[in-house]
Coordinates of C-alpha atoms in Angstrom, one line a residue:
M21 CA 134.5 -24.9 -37.3
T22 CA 130.9 -25.5 -38.1
D23 CA 130.3 -27.4 -41.4
L24 CA 127.6 -25.9 -43.2
G25 CA 127.1 -28.8 -45.7
T26 CA 125.2 -28.1 -49.0
G27 CA 121.8 -27.1 -47.4
V28 CA 122.1 -23.4 -46.9
G29 CA 121.9 -20.5 -49.3
D30 CA 124.8 -18.4 -50.6
G31 CA 124.3 -15.5 -48.5
T32 CA 124.1 -17.7 -45.2
R33 CA 127.4 -19.5 -46.5
A34 CA 129.3 -16.1 -47.4
V35 CA 128.6 -14.8 -44.0
R36 CA 129.6 -17.8 -42.0
A37 CA 132.6 -19.1 -44.4
G38 CA 135.8 -19.9 -42.5
L39 CA 134.8 -18.7 -39.2
P40 CA 136.0 -20.5 -36.2
D41 CA 133.8 -22.0 -33.6
P42 CA 132.9 -19.4 -31.3
V43 CA 134.9 -18.8 -28.0
K44 CA 133.6 -16.8 -25.2
H45 CA 135.1 -12.9 -25.3
E46 CA 137.0 -13.8 -28.6
P47 CA 135.9 -12.0 -31.9
A48 CA 133.7 -13.8 -34.5
L49 CA 136.5 -13.0 -37.0
P50 CA 139.9 -13.1 -35.3
G51 CA 142.2 -10.1 -36.4
P52 CA 145.1 -10.7 -38.5
V53 CA 148.1 -12.4 -37.2
F54 CA 151.5 -10.6 -38.0
A55 CA 154.3 -12.9 -37.5
A56 CA 157.6 -13.9 -39.4
H57 CA 158.2 -16.6 -36.8
Y58 CA 156.7 -18.7 -34.0
H59 CA 157.8 -19.9 -30.8
L60 CA 159.2 -23.3 -31.5
P61 CA 161.1 -25.2 -28.9
G62 CA 162.3 -28.6 -29.5
E63 CA 161.3 -30.5 -32.6
A64 CA 160.1 -28.5 -35.5
T65 CA 156.3 -29.8 -35.4
G66 CA 152.7 -28.2 -35.4
P67 CA 151.1 -26.1 -37.7
Y68 CA 152.9 -23.1 -37.7
T69 CA 156.7 -22.8 -38.0
Y70 CA 157.6 -20.1 -40.2
G71 CA 155.6 -17.1 -41.8
R72 CA 156.3 -18.1 -45.4
D73 CA 154.7 -21.5 -44.7
E74 CA 151.7 -20.9 -42.8
N75 CA 149.6 -18.0 -41.1
P76 CA 146.6 -18.5 -39.0
T77 CA 144.9 -15.7 -40.9
W78 CA 145.6 -17.3 -44.5
N79 CA 144.1 -20.2 -43.1
G80 CA 140.7 -18.9 -42.1
L81 CA 140.6 -17.3 -45.6
E82 CA 141.5 -20.3 -47.1
R83 CA 138.8 -22.4 -45.3
A84 CA 136.3 -19.7 -46.4
I85 CA 137.0 -19.8 -50.1
G86 CA 136.9 -23.7 -49.8
E87 CA 133.6 -23.5 -48.4
L88 CA 132.5 -21.3 -51.4
E89 CA 134.2 -23.2 -54.2
A90 CA 133.3 -26.6 -53.0
P91 CA 130.6 -26.9 -50.3
G92 CA 130.6 -30.3 -48.7
Q93 CA 133.1 -31.9 -50.5
D94 CA 135.9 -33.6 -48.6
G95 CA 139.7 -33.5 -49.2
V96 CA 139.3 -30.1 -51.1
E97 CA 142.4 -27.7 -50.2
T98 CA 142.6 -24.0 -50.8
L99 CA 145.9 -22.2 -51.0
V100 CA 145.9 -18.2 -51.2
F101 CA 148.4 -16.2 -53.0
A102 CA 149.6 -12.5 -53.3
S103 CA 147.8 -12.2 -56.6
G104 CA 145.9 -14.0 -59.3
M105 CA 149.0 -14.3 -61.5
A106 CA 150.9 -15.7 -58.6
A107 CA 148.2 -18.5 -58.2
I108 CA 147.8 -19.0 -62.1
S109 CA 151.7 -19.4 -62.1
A110 CA 151.8 -21.8 -59.4
V111 CA 149.4 -24.2 -61.1
L112 CA 151.2 -24.0 -64.5
F113 CA 154.8 -24.2 -63.3
S114 CA 154.1 -26.8 -60.3
Q115 CA 152.1 -29.1 -62.9
L116 CA 154.3 -29.2 -66.0
R117 CA 157.8 -30.2 -66.9
A118 CA 159.9 -30.0 -69.9
G119 CA 158.4 -31.8 -73.0
D120 CA 154.9 -31.5 -71.4
A121 CA 152.2 -29.9 -73.6
V122 CA 149.5 -27.3 -72.3
V123 CA 146.4 -26.0 -73.9
L124 CA 145.6 -22.4 -73.1
P125 CA 142.8 -20.2 -74.3
S126 CA 143.9 -17.9 -77.4
D127 CA 141.3 -15.3 -76.0
G128 CA 142.1 -15.1 -72.5
Y129 CA 143.6 -12.8 -70.0
Q130 CA 146.2 -10.4 -71.8
V131 CA 149.0 -11.8 -69.4
L132 CA 148.8 -15.3 -70.8
P133 CA 151.1 -14.4 -73.9
L134 CA 153.7 -13.7 -71.4
I135 CA 152.8 -16.8 -69.5
R136 CA 153.1 -18.6 -72.8
A137 CA 156.9 -17.2 -73.4
Q138 CA 158.1 -18.4 -70.3
L139 CA 156.4 -21.8 -70.6
E140 CA 157.9 -22.4 -74.1
A141 CA 161.5 -21.0 -72.5
Y142 CA 161.2 -24.2 -70.3
D143 CA 160.7 -26.3 -73.3
I144 CA 156.9 -26.6 -72.6
K145 CA 154.7 -27.0 -75.7
V146 CA 151.9 -24.5 -75.7
R147 CA 148.9 -24.9 -77.9
T148 CA 145.8 -22.3 -78.0
A149 CA 142.3 -22.4 -79.4
P150 CA 139.5 -20.0 -78.8
T151 CA 137.2 -20.2 -75.7
S152 CA 134.0 -20.3 -77.7
G153 CA 132.5 -23.7 -79.4
D154 CA 134.9 -25.7 -77.0
S155 CA 137.5 -25.3 -79.6
Q156 CA 140.3 -26.4 -77.1
L157 CA 139.0 -29.9 -77.7
E158 CA 140.7 -29.9 -81.1
V159 CA 144.1 -29.4 -79.7
L160 CA 143.6 -31.6 -76.4
D161 CA 145.3 -34.9 -77.7
G162 CA 148.7 -35.5 -75.5
A163 CA 148.4 -32.3 -73.3
K164 CA 149.1 -32.7 -69.7
L165 CA 147.0 -29.8 -68.7
L166 CA 144.1 -28.0 -70.0
W167 CA 143.6 -24.1 -69.1
L168 CA 140.1 -22.8 -69.2
E169 CA 138.9 -19.2 -68.9
T170 CA 135.1 -19.1 -68.8
P171 CA 133.5 -16.6 -69.2
S172 CA 136.6 -15.4 -71.1
N173 CA 138.1 -12.1 -70.3
P174 CA 137.4 -9.5 -72.0
G175 CA 135.3 -11.2 -74.8
L176 CA 133.0 -13.0 -72.3
D177 CA 132.8 -16.2 -74.4
V178 CA 131.9 -19.5 -72.4
C179 CA 132.8 -23.0 -72.8
D180 CA 131.2 -26.3 -71.5
I181 CA 133.4 -27.0 -68.3
R182 CA 132.0 -30.5 -67.8
R183 CA 132.3 -31.6 -71.4
L184 CA 135.8 -30.2 -71.6
S185 CA 136.8 -31.7 -68.3
E186 CA 135.4 -35.4 -69.3
A187 CA 137.3 -35.2 -72.5
A188 CA 140.5 -34.3 -70.7
R189 CA 140.2 -36.7 -67.9
A190 CA 139.7 -39.7 -70.7
R191 CA 143.1 -38.5 -72.1
G192 CA 144.7 -38.3 -68.6
C193 CA 145.0 -34.5 -68.9
L194 CA 144.4 -32.0 -65.7
V195 CA 142.0 -29.3 -66.0
A196 CA 142.3 -25.8 -64.4
V197 CA 139.4 -23.1 -64.6
D198 CA 140.1 -19.5 -64.2
N199 CA 136.9 -18.8 -62.1
T200 CA 137.6 -15.0 -61.7
L201 CA 135.0 -13.7 -63.6
A202 CA 132.2 -15.9 -62.4
T203 CA 133.3 -16.0 -58.7
P204 CA 132.3 -19.2 -56.7
L205 CA 128.7 -17.9 -56.6
G206 CA 128.5 -18.0 -60.3
Q207 CA 129.8 -21.4 -61.1
R208 CA 131.7 -24.2 -59.1
P209 CA 134.3 -25.6 -61.6
L210 CA 135.2 -28.5 -59.4
E211 CA 131.7 -29.8 -59.2
L212 CA 131.7 -29.7 -63.1
G213 CA 134.8 -32.1 -63.1
A214 CA 137.8 -29.9 -63.0
D215 CA 140.8 -30.4 -61.0
F216 CA 141.5 -26.7 -59.9
A217 CA 139.5 -23.6 -59.5
V218 CA 141.8 -20.6 -60.0
A219 CA 140.9 -17.0 -59.6
S220 CA 142.0 -13.5 -58.9
G221 CA 140.5 -12.5 -55.5
T222 CA 141.5 -8.9 -56.4
K223 CA 138.2 -8.7 -58.5
Q224 CA 134.7 -9.4 -57.4
L225 CA 135.6 -11.9 -54.8
T226 CA 136.8 -9.0 -52.4
G227 CA 135.1 -6.3 -54.4
H228 CA 136.4 -3.2 -53.2
G229 CA 139.5 -2.5 -55.3
D230 CA 141.9 -2.3 -52.3
I231 CA 144.0 -5.5 -52.2
L232 CA 145.8 -8.0 -54.7
L233 CA 144.9 -11.8 -53.9
G234 CA 145.0 -14.9 -55.6
Y235 CA 143.8 -18.6 -54.9
V236 CA 143.9 -22.1 -56.0
T237 CA 141.2 -24.8 -54.9
G238 CA 141.9 -28.4 -55.7
G239 CA 140.9 -31.9 -54.7
D240 CA 143.7 -33.9 -55.6
A241 CA 146.1 -34.1 -52.8
S242 CA 149.3 -34.6 -54.8
A243 CA 148.5 -32.2 -57.2
M244 CA 147.9 -29.5 -54.5
A245 CA 151.0 -30.6 -52.5
A246 CA 152.8 -29.5 -55.6
V247 CA 151.1 -26.0 -55.7
R248 CA 151.8 -25.5 -51.8
R249 CA 155.6 -26.4 -52.7
W250 CA 155.7 -23.8 -55.7
R251 CA 154.2 -21.3 -53.1
K252 CA 157.0 -21.8 -50.7
I253 CA 159.8 -21.7 -53.4
A254 CA 158.3 -18.7 -54.9
G255 CA 157.3 -17.0 -51.7
A256 CA 154.2 -15.4 -53.5
I257 CA 152.1 -15.3 -50.2
P258 CA 149.8 -12.8 -49.2
G259 CA 150.2 -10.3 -46.1
P260 CA 148.1 -11.3 -43.2
M261 CA 146.1 -7.8 -43.6
E262 CA 145.3 -8.6 -46.9
A263 CA 144.0 -11.9 -46.2
W264 CA 142.1 -10.5 -43.2
L265 CA 140.5 -7.8 -45.3
A266 CA 139.7 -10.5 -48.0
H267 CA 138.0 -12.8 -45.4
R268 CA 136.0 -9.7 -44.0
S269 CA 134.9 -8.9 -47.7
I270 CA 133.6 -12.3 -48.5
A271 CA 130.7 -11.7 -45.9
T272 CA 128.9 -9.4 -48.3
L273 CA 129.8 -11.6 -51.5
Q274 CA 126.1 -12.6 -52.3
L275 CA 124.9 -9.1 -51.7
R276 CA 127.2 -7.5 -54.0
V277 CA 127.1 -10.0 -56.7
D278 CA 123.4 -10.1 -56.9
R279 CA 123.1 -6.4 -57.0
Q280 CA 125.9 -6.1 -59.6
N281 CA 124.5 -9.1 -61.7
A282 CA 121.1 -7.5 -61.9
T283 CA 122.6 -4.3 -63.0
A284 CA 124.6 -5.8 -65.3
L285 CA 121.7 -7.4 -67.2
A286 CA 119.7 -3.9 -66.9
L287 CA 122.7 -2.3 -68.7
A288 CA 123.1 -4.8 -71.3
E289 CA 119.3 -4.6 -72.1
A290 CA 119.5 -0.7 -72.3
L291 CA 122.8 -1.0 -74.7
R292 CA 120.9 -3.5 -77.0
G293 CA 119.0 -1.0 -78.6
R294 CA 121.6 1.6 -79.3
D295 CA 122.9 2.2 -82.9
E296 CA 126.3 3.1 -82.1
V297 CA 126.9 0.0 -80.2
T298 CA 128.3 -3.2 -81.5
G299 CA 129.4 -6.5 -80.5
L300 CA 127.5 -6.3 -77.1
R301 CA 128.3 -9.2 -74.7
Y302 CA 126.7 -10.2 -71.8
P303 CA 126.2 -14.4 -71.0
G304 CA 122.9 -13.4 -69.0
L305 CA 121.2 -12.0 -72.3
P306 CA 119.1 -14.5 -73.8
D307 CA 120.3 -13.7 -77.2
D308 CA 124.0 -13.8 -76.3
P309 CA 125.8 -16.5 -78.0
S310 CA 127.1 -17.9 -74.7
Y311 CA 123.6 -17.9 -73.1
K312 CA 122.8 -21.5 -73.8
I313 CA 125.7 -23.0 -72.2
A314 CA 126.2 -20.3 -69.3
S315 CA 122.6 -21.0 -68.3
Q316 CA 123.5 -24.6 -67.8
Q317 CA 126.6 -24.4 -65.9
M318 CA 126.5 -20.8 -64.2
R319 CA 124.2 -19.8 -61.4
R320 CA 124.9 -16.1 -62.0
Y321 CA 126.4 -14.6 -65.0
G322 CA 129.0 -11.9 -63.8
C323 CA 129.2 -8.2 -63.3
V324 CA 131.1 -7.4 -66.8
V325 CA 129.4 -6.3 -70.0
S326 CA 131.5 -5.7 -73.1
F327 CA 130.6 -3.7 -76.4
S328 CA 132.4 -1.7 -79.2
L329 CA 131.8 1.9 -80.1
P330 CA 132.5 3.0 -83.6
T331 CA 136.1 4.6 -83.1
R332 CA 138.5 5.0 -80.5
A333 CA 137.8 8.6 -80.3
R334 CA 134.3 7.9 -79.4
A335 CA 135.1 5.5 -76.9
E336 CA 137.4 8.0 -75.4
R337 CA 134.9 10.7 -75.2
F338 CA 132.2 8.3 -73.8
L339 CA 134.6 7.1 -71.0
E340 CA 135.3 10.9 -70.3
A341 CA 131.6 12.0 -70.3
L342 CA 130.7 9.1 -67.5
R343 CA 130.2 10.7 -64.2
L344 CA 129.5 7.4 -62.0
V345 CA 132.0 5.4 -63.5
D346 CA 135.7 5.3 -63.2
D347 CA 138.1 5.0 -66.1
A348 CA 140.2 2.2 -64.6
T349 CA 141.4 -1.3 -65.1
S350 CA 140.5 -4.4 -63.4
F351 CA 136.8 -5.2 -62.5
G352 CA 134.3 -6.6 -60.0
G353 CA 134.4 -3.4 -57.5
V354 CA 131.5 -1.8 -55.9
R355 CA 132.3 1.2 -57.9
S356 CA 131.7 0.9 -61.5
T357 CA 134.7 1.1 -63.9
A358 CA 135.2 1.1 -67.5
E359 CA 138.0 1.1 -70.0
R360 CA 138.9 1.1 -73.5
R361 CA 140.6 -2.2 -73.6
G362 CA 142.7 -1.9 -76.5
R363 CA 145.0 0.7 -74.7
W364 CA 146.9 -2.3 -73.1
G365 CA 147.6 -4.3 -76.2
G366 CA 147.5 -8.1 -75.9
D367 CA 143.8 -8.5 -76.5
A368 CA 142.3 -9.2 -79.6
V369 CA 139.7 -6.4 -79.7
G370 CA 139.2 -3.2 -81.7
E371 CA 140.1 0.2 -81.0
G372 CA 136.6 1.2 -79.7
F373 CA 136.2 -1.8 -77.3
I374 CA 134.9 -1.2 -73.9
R375 CA 135.1 -3.5 -71.0
F376 CA 132.5 -2.2 -68.2
S377 CA 132.4 -3.6 -64.8
V378 CA 129.1 -2.8 -63.3
G379 CA 129.3 -1.6 -59.4
A380 CA 126.7 -1.5 -56.7
E381 CA 125.3 2.1 -57.7
D382 CA 121.6 2.2 -58.1
P383 CA 120.8 0.6 -61.4
E384 CA 118.6 3.6 -62.6
D385 CA 121.6 6.0 -61.9
L386 CA 124.1 3.9 -63.6
V387 CA 122.2 3.1 -66.8
A388 CA 121.1 6.8 -67.0
D389 CA 124.8 7.9 -66.7
V390 CA 125.8 5.6 -69.5
L391 CA 123.1 6.6 -71.8
R392 CA 123.6 10.2 -71.1
A393 CA 127.6 9.6 -71.7
L394 CA 126.7 8.0 -75.0
E395 CA 124.5 10.9 -76.3
E396 CA 127.4 13.3 -75.3
S397 CA 130.2 11.4 -76.9
A398 CA 128.3 11.4 -80.4
R399 CA 128.8 15.5 -80.2

């Protein structure tokens, strides 16, 4: 396999990531390997023994993600999982023991409260603080693991990964960063000092809304061995078809991300002057509270814009009036989606809060559709 190093662009890296060395008459991207077991005469040695432990299709995807998350870094390992939550759970439950303390964001993904309850059931102490202002520093002393989500979902606050990682390292604390919203083309947590980059590959990494996937990338061999052991115990493995589809999709990552990020900024700018829109957030807006730190550690600002409309009824009328946008959860797909986030519970947002995921439609068409829907929803 060719090592592209650090001297190529993101598009080149995405197109070539994880591909094997060329072999005459073989495909550039080998097809999925469907196998529960492998021929294994004699001693159980070699890379492939049983389907829950290893699969050649996973391995190609893992190499690809590792090349995106940590280009040119030696000793970095990536493990893929059946979902983003499987990846998150693997890090938390493989690294923490009864009596340990972990710091979570109080404004993170809505499933984190369920994770908290399970951690506390195992006698793991959980502390929380908001993402903004690096507030998790205030509750860091004595913790075994610091969990960052930046930008946060759905509020889009940003924290200083490098500053928090340095503070954690000085206290002997591991750092994991949920990199779902940024993607490896938006930021690289390991380069900023984190021990783990964790993400849901369901979202923008694969970008088509048709597979569930998660991954963990880390540079500490012992810590990653524990994550691998947890995957083996829990059996939270992706299917080979999902892994192959994910690897195929990564080839267009830079194309999709650049289009979606540019359109997200255009949408945010169009919404900025609307009287009915409050609480507008997008880290790429120069006047956004997160812009300063985001511009220091992010190369792209993401495809999600959040804002609020005056009431729940107004938000629902707005969503119903959209023609180019699906009312659906998740984010990062090539088709724009939006939802009234408060319908799920678990997020500290108002009844009229909208999380809007910008897709790959023509920017002019999407912005026009949103502005028209805002007008119609006012009636």
